[in-house]
Structures are given as structure tokens and as C-alpha cells.
């Protein structure tokens, strides 16, 4: 079952990159005491993720922060090295924290894992959520492949409504 507003994010291990080395992060490390926008994507360096979804959030970073968000995080079923390289390639590693979920631990726990029919294997469905101190306040899950409800503009509009 997919996580929804009012539910606490599960305690899992994420894989990030800090001080030029991979590191593990807990849910608390990312979300405790913060209001966070979390973007979930099928994979780093994939077409829609790289050409539209993340560039929109990078461009909207300042407006999202001004709307009361402390941090923007992106998660994909990739390792820390790939997520770090992708953030740098997009020019957004100073605006968005790119973390990996290489074992689908988080993706499975919040109910957004999907078996891809192509070469990607098990992946994360595309979503954007807002969490306040680890509790989901808004969950925008794409109902089918595409980019409609999880766009930066949709999230920003909800934050400023």
C-alpha cells in the first residue's frame, strides 16, 4: 500500500555522498526537524528524469525554499556514486540532495516499487511528496508513467496555496 498524507516515513538506510565519499543516511538524518520535498524517480540519467523532472526542481529551488521548505531531496533506485554523478551532471548538486536506494528498501517500504517492462528492472514510480519532520503532508504519485502531478510547479503551487 502506498504511503499517504498523515503517515510517518519508514526508518530505512539511504546512500548518499559527502566529503568525496559514499555515506549511509537514516530517515532521521534527512527528515528530522525539517520540512522536505522528496522527489522519487525511476532512475538517474533516464530521459524524463534528466530532461524535465529534475531540471524543473533545480530551476524552482529558490521559490520552493522561500515557500518554507528546508531541503529538496531526490531518491532513485541507484547507488550513491551514480546519484552523485547525476547531480553534478545536472548542475543541481548544490540545490538538491541526491540519494540512492540501491536495494529498494525505501521504495518498497512506501509502496512505490514497480517492475519495469524494459531494461531497468525494479524501479521507483515517479512521485513528489512533502514531509514535515518525517510525516507526509502531501503525496503526489504519478498514476501512470508520465510527468503531471509530481512536477515542481504543482508542488510549488500547493506550498503557496
PDB file of N, CA and C in Angstrom, residues 1-46:
ATOM      1  N   UNK A   1       0.840  -1.181   0.000  1.00  0.00           N
ATOM      2  CA  UNK A   1       0.000   0.000   0.000  1.00  0.00           C
ATOM      3  C   UNK A   1       0.892   1.255   0.000  1.00  0.00           C
ATOM      4  N   UNK A   2       0.523   2.216  -0.795  1.00  0.00           N
ATOM      5  CA  UNK A   2       1.304   3.441  -0.933  1.00  0.00           C
ATOM      6  C   UNK A   2       1.115   4.349   0.277  1.00  0.00           C
ATOM      7  N   UNK A   3       2.202   4.919   0.729  1.00  0.00           N
ATOM      8  CA  UNK A   3       2.147   5.850   1.853  1.00  0.00           C
ATOM      9  C   UNK A   3       1.273   7.042   1.478  1.00  0.00           C
ATOM     10  N   UNK A   4       0.617   7.620   2.464  1.00  0.00           N
ATOM     11  CA  UNK A   4      -0.251   8.764   2.189  1.00  0.00           C
ATOM     12  C   UNK A   4      -0.074   9.824   3.265  1.00  0.00           C
ATOM     13  N   UNK A   5      -0.707  10.961   3.052  1.00  0.00           N
ATOM     14  CA  UNK A   5      -0.618  12.080   3.988  1.00  0.00           C
ATOM     15  C   UNK A   5      -1.027  11.617   5.387  1.00  0.00           C
ATOM     16  N   UNK A   6      -0.268  12.066   6.364  1.00  0.00           N
ATOM     17  CA  UNK A   6      -0.509  11.727   7.754  1.00  0.00           C
ATOM     18  C   UNK A   6       0.341  10.576   8.262  1.00  0.00           C
ATOM     19  N   UNK A   7       0.982   9.852   7.348  1.00  0.00           N
ATOM     20  CA  UNK A   7       1.802   8.718   7.756  1.00  0.00           C
ATOM     21  C   UNK A   7       3.269   9.113   7.880  1.00  0.00           C
ATOM     22  N   UNK A   8       3.959   8.447   8.803  1.00  0.00           N
ATOM     23  CA  UNK A   8       5.386   8.682   9.024  1.00  0.00           C
ATOM     24  C   UNK A   8       6.199   7.892   8.010  1.00  0.00           C
ATOM     25  N   UNK A   9       7.249   8.516   7.492  1.00  0.00           N
ATOM     26  CA  UNK A   9       8.157   7.828   6.577  1.00  0.00           C
ATOM     27  C   UNK A   9       8.886   6.717   7.333  1.00  0.00           C
ATOM     28  N   UNK A  10       9.119   5.585   6.681  1.00  0.00           N
ATOM     29  CA  UNK A  10       9.763   4.456   7.359  1.00  0.00           C
ATOM     30  C   UNK A  10      11.238   4.725   7.649  1.00  0.00           C
ATOM     31  N   UNK A  11      11.720   4.093   8.694  1.00  0.00           N
ATOM     32  CA  UNK A  11      13.131   4.204   9.062  1.00  0.00           C
ATOM     33  C   UNK A  11      13.932   3.227   8.213  1.00  0.00           C
ATOM     34  N   UNK A  12      14.661   3.753   7.254  1.00  0.00           N
ATOM     35  CA  UNK A  12      15.455   2.939   6.328  1.00  0.00           C
ATOM     36  C   UNK A  12      16.839   3.565   6.167  1.00  0.00           C
ATOM     37  N   UNK A  13      17.673   2.891   5.408  1.00  0.00           N
ATOM     38  CA  UNK A  13      19.003   3.404   5.102  1.00  0.00           C
ATOM     39  C   UNK A  13      19.044   3.896   3.665  1.00  0.00           C
ATOM     40  N   UNK A  14      19.457   5.132   3.504  1.00  0.00           N
ATOM     41  CA  UNK A  14      19.692   5.729   2.195  1.00  0.00           C
ATOM     42  C   UNK A  14      21.196   5.762   1.976  1.00  0.00           C
ATOM     43  N   UNK A  15      21.601   5.950   0.733  1.00  0.00           N
ATOM     44  CA  UNK A  15      23.021   6.013   0.403  1.00  0.00           C
ATOM     45  C   UNK A  15      23.294   7.334  -0.307  1.00  0.00           C
ATOM     46  N   UNK A  16      24.083   8.163   0.337  1.00  0.00           N
ATOM     47  CA  UNK A  16      24.404   9.474  -0.208  1.00  0.00           C
ATOM     48  C   UNK A  16      25.885   9.609  -0.464  1.00  0.00           C
ATOM     49  N   UNK A  17      26.285  10.844  -0.682  1.00  0.00           N
ATOM     50  CA  UNK A  17      27.678  11.130  -0.988  1.00  0.00           C
ATOM     51  C   UNK A  17      28.039  12.414  -0.261  1.00  0.00           C
ATOM     52  N   UNK A  18      29.084  12.359   0.549  1.00  0.00           N
ATOM     53  CA  UNK A  18      29.516  13.550   1.285  1.00  0.00           C
ATOM     54  C   UNK A  18      31.028  13.511   1.451  1.00  0.00           C
ATOM     55  N   UNK A  19      31.643  14.651   1.406  1.00  0.00           N
ATOM     56  CA  UNK A  19      33.090  14.755   1.572  1.00  0.00           C
ATOM     57  C   UNK A  19      33.838  13.798   0.648  1.00  0.00           C
ATOM     58  N   UNK A  20      33.396  13.750  -0.601  1.00  0.00           N
ATOM     59  CA  UNK A  20      34.021  12.917  -1.633  1.00  0.00           C
ATOM     60  C   UNK A  20      34.024  11.427  -1.327  1.00  0.00           C
ATOM     61  N   UNK A  21      33.017  10.973  -0.586  1.00  0.00           N
ATOM     62  CA  UNK A  21      32.923   9.546  -0.267  1.00  0.00           C
ATOM     63  C   UNK A  21      31.459   9.150  -0.066  1.00  0.00           C
ATOM     64  N   UNK A  22      31.129   7.921  -0.395  1.00  0.00           N
ATOM     65  CA  UNK A  22      29.766   7.454  -0.141  1.00  0.00           C
ATOM     66  C   UNK A  22      29.516   7.355   1.363  1.00  0.00           C
ATOM     67  N   UNK A  23      28.285   7.555   1.749  1.00  0.00           N
ATOM     68  CA  UNK A  23      27.916   7.505   3.159  1.00  0.00           C
ATOM     69  C   UNK A  23      26.506   6.942   3.292  1.00  0.00           C
ATOM     70  N   UNK A  24      26.199   6.392   4.434  1.00  0.00           N
ATOM     71  CA  UNK A  24      24.836   5.935   4.688  1.00  0.00           C
ATOM     72  C   UNK A  24      24.119   6.991   5.516  1.00  0.00           C
ATOM     73  N   UNK A  25      22.831   7.090   5.269  1.00  0.00           N
ATOM     74  CA  UNK A  25      21.987   8.078   5.938  1.00  0.00           C
ATOM     75  C   UNK A  25      20.716   7.394   6.401  1.00  0.00           C
ATOM     76  N   UNK A  26      20.235   7.777   7.543  1.00  0.00           N
ATOM     77  CA  UNK A  26      18.961   7.259   8.020  1.00  0.00           C
ATOM     78  C   UNK A  26      17.850   8.213   7.600  1.00  0.00           C
ATOM     79  N   UNK A  27      16.645   7.751   7.758  1.00  0.00           N
ATOM     80  CA  UNK A  27      15.491   8.619   7.508  1.00  0.00           C
ATOM     81  C   UNK A  27      15.590   9.853   8.398  1.00  0.00           C
ATOM     82  N   UNK A  28      15.997   9.655   9.650  1.00  0.00           N
ATOM     83  CA  UNK A  28      16.130  10.777  10.584  1.00  0.00           C
ATOM     84  C   UNK A  28      17.153  11.791  10.092  1.00  0.00           C
ATOM     85  N   UNK A  29      18.269  11.314   9.528  1.00  0.00           N
ATOM     86  CA  UNK A  29      19.301  12.226   9.028  1.00  0.00           C
ATOM     87  C   UNK A  29      18.745  13.182   7.975  1.00  0.00           C
ATOM     88  N   UNK A  30      17.823  12.704   7.198  1.00  0.00           N
ATOM     89  CA  UNK A  30      17.286  13.505   6.095  1.00  0.00           C
ATOM     90  C   UNK A  30      16.084  14.343   6.515  1.00  0.00           C
ATOM     91  N   UNK A  31      15.195  13.775   7.336  1.00  0.00           N
ATOM     92  CA  UNK A  31      13.891  14.396   7.557  1.00  0.00           C
ATOM     93  C   UNK A  31      13.654  15.007   8.939  1.00  0.00           C
ATOM     94  N   UNK A  32      14.327  14.537   9.965  1.00  0.00           N
ATOM     95  CA  UNK A  32      14.011  15.022  11.313  1.00  0.00           C
ATOM     96  C   UNK A  32      14.244  16.513  11.463  1.00  0.00           C
ATOM     97  N   UNK A  33      13.231  17.201  11.994  1.00  0.00           N
ATOM     98  CA  UNK A  33      13.315  18.628  12.255  1.00  0.00           C
ATOM     99  C   UNK A  33      13.296  19.496  11.008  1.00  0.00           C
ATOM    100  N   UNK A  34      12.903  18.906   9.874  1.00  0.00           N
ATOM    101  CA  UNK A  34      12.910  19.653   8.609  1.00  0.00           C
ATOM    102  C   UNK A  34      11.611  19.452   7.839  1.00  0.00           C
ATOM    103  N   UNK A  35      11.324  20.415   7.025  1.00  0.00           N
ATOM    104  CA  UNK A  35      10.254  20.294   6.040  1.00  0.00           C
ATOM    105  C   UNK A  35      10.953  20.026   4.707  1.00  0.00           C
ATOM    106  N   UNK A  36      10.645  18.864   4.112  1.00  0.00           N
ATOM    107  CA  UNK A  36      11.401  18.374   2.970  1.00  0.00           C
ATOM    108  C   UNK A  36      10.485  18.061   1.798  1.00  0.00           C
ATOM    109  N   UNK A  37      10.923  18.421   0.602  1.00  0.00           N
ATOM    110  CA  UNK A  37      10.306  17.915  -0.628  1.00  0.00           C
ATOM    111  C   UNK A  37      11.172  16.745  -1.066  1.00  0.00           C
ATOM    112  N   UNK A  38      10.550  15.591  -1.229  1.00  0.00           N
ATOM    113  CA  UNK A  38      11.245  14.399  -1.705  1.00  0.00           C
ATOM    114  C   UNK A  38      10.710  14.041  -3.079  1.00  0.00           C
ATOM    115  N   UNK A  39      11.618  13.947  -4.035  1.00  0.00           N
ATOM    116  CA  UNK A  39      11.270  13.591  -5.403  1.00  0.00           C
ATOM    117  C   UNK A  39      11.716  12.156  -5.633  1.00  0.00           C
ATOM    118  N   UNK A  40      10.818  11.310  -6.054  1.00  0.00           N
ATOM    119  CA  UNK A  40      11.163   9.926  -6.386  1.00  0.00           C
ATOM    120  C   UNK A  40      11.120   9.742  -7.882  1.00  0.00           C
ATOM    121  N   UNK A  41      12.162   9.148  -8.429  1.00  0.00           N
ATOM    122  CA  UNK A  41      12.253   8.971  -9.877  1.00  0.00           C
ATOM    123  C   UNK A  41      12.654   7.537 -10.222  1.00  0.00           C
ATOM    124  N   UNK A  42      12.310   7.085 -11.429  1.00  0.00           N
ATOM    125  CA  UNK A  42      12.674   5.728 -11.852  1.00  0.00           C
ATOM    126  C   UNK A  42      14.174   5.485 -11.924  1.00  0.00           C
ATOM    127  N   UNK A  43      14.954   6.486 -12.287  1.00  0.00           N
ATOM    128  CA  UNK A  43      16.386   6.245 -12.351  1.00  0.00           C
ATOM    129  C   UNK A  43      17.190   7.454 -12.768  1.00  0.00           C
ATOM    130  N   UNK A  44      18.409   7.507 -12.262  1.00  0.00           N
ATOM    131  CA  UNK A  44      19.338   8.559 -12.661  1.00  0.00           C
ATOM    132  C   UNK A  44      19.670   8.414 -14.141  1.00  0.00           C
ATOM    133  N   UNK A  45      19.868   9.527 -14.778  1.00  0.00           N
ATOM    134  CA  UNK A  45      20.271   9.601 -16.180  1.00  0.00           C
ATOM    135  C   UNK A  45      19.201   9.088 -17.150  1.00  0.00           C
ATOM    136  N   UNK A  46      17.996   8.849 -16.684  1.00  0.00           N
ATOM    137  CA  UNK A  46      16.933   8.436 -17.593  1.00  0.00           C
ATOM    138  C   UNK A  46      16.331   9.682 -18.240  1.00  0.00           C
TER     139      UNK A  46
END
